[in-house]
Amino acid sequence: MLDYLIVGSGLAGISFAEIALKNNKSILVMDNKSQVSSRVAGGLYNPVILKRFSEVWNAEEQLNLMDEFYNDIEGKLKTKFNFRLPILRKFFSIEEQNNWFAASDRKNLAPFLSTKIISKKYSGIDSPYDYGEVLHTGYVNTALLLDSYKKYLQENDLLVEESFDSLYVEFFDYGIQYKNIKARNIIFAEGFGLHKNAFFNYLPLDGTKGELLIIKAPDLDLDVIVNTSVFILPMGNDLFKVGATYNWQDKTDLPTEEGKQELIDRIREILMCDFEIIQHFGGVRPTVKDRRPLIGTHHERKSLHILNGLGTRGVMLGPAMAKALFDNIENNVALSPEIDIKRFHKKYLKSFISDRP
């Protein structure tokens, strides 16, 4: 008898798996490699939405949990994948500088926006108006994290690589049976794959496709992350990750020529040096219209739970949302109404039930 069967091994799935294991719960993770957004993500963590100069929701709490969470996993797996790195916002005018200082005076943003202008000149970038520095930033090498954690799960017989089929779920007083697996709870952490989930597909998950490039630019000298209309993240050996696009219509993981050209055009607005495209990725982020995650328990089946909708900030949100769901299930700690799926029940559940045969 397992405590948790976890469906999905992206950032959401491994976050819940690790928290459950730290609390001495038995788990099994099931994954069919169909969702790639966590793997190809930029992996940046940044407490400020720079486009609007607004604080990321619950940023301080998420950062604190994230630091402890990734530090523990790095020690457990003996692998370094969390890298502290400044994010510099390139200014294009004196007006943008003034907007930065106005934002840094706001109480909620003051801990995250430095008031010191960064005037360092980086080879390959023209920056006549200098940069502003965001504090408490960096990136997680998500592909390395997921590969390392998957290896750990495999070595401990905690991973089944197959597709989950809801037709095989049977319900009992103790929980569920799925084929030959008995578990008290199922955690669905499938990302955009939620649309094929027979139990939770009434929820308004609206995937947003993002595309990224890996470029080689030998004349670009950069030891920080630069953020403008795209981010440029140094990877070493003259390689840089650049992203990302936002497409609300295309729901495939296939890279497109349109996305590639959009990124090339934006890179040319920033870089004053030549570059070569090495790789091109695409993935559909699990986003929600109200920009809050989808966390909670099924309205009828109390052994079924969801951890989804982490969107563009899965690196920051994953640990905090996994902990919130775990505490809710195990200790009856109420979920914040902002993330609880109950906020959608009145609007979406009634039509979903009426549409069922």
Tab-separated table of C-alpha atoms in Angstrom, residues 207-211 244-256 281-285 287:
chain	number	residue	atom	x	y	z
A	207	GLY	CA	-1.334	26.221	-22.100
A	208	THR	CA	1.088	28.846	-23.395
A	209	LYS	CA	3.731	27.684	-25.839
A	210	GLY	CA	7.272	28.954	-25.350
A	211	GLU	CA	10.294	28.575	-27.598
A	244	ALA	CA	11.267	32.988	-24.562
A	245	THR	CA	8.286	33.417	-26.844
A	246	TYR	CA	4.611	33.337	-25.822
A	247	ASN	CA	2.078	31.729	-28.129
A	248	TRP	CA	-1.488	31.185	-26.874
A	249	GLN	CA	-2.800	29.376	-29.978
A	250	ASP	CA	-0.249	26.651	-30.794
A	251	LYS	CA	-0.503	23.788	-28.273
A	252	THR	CA	2.294	21.598	-29.648
A	253	ASP	CA	5.875	21.156	-28.427
A	254	LEU	CA	7.293	21.481	-31.945
A	255	PRO	CA	9.685	24.400	-32.574
A	256	THR	CA	8.458	26.744	-35.294
A	281	PHE	CA	13.339	24.031	-28.271
A	282	GLY	CA	9.601	24.308	-27.745
A	283	GLY	CA	7.212	23.395	-24.943
A	284	VAL	CA	3.721	24.194	-23.685
A	285	ARG	CA	3.670	25.779	-20.245
A	287	THR	CA	-0.770	28.318	-17.451
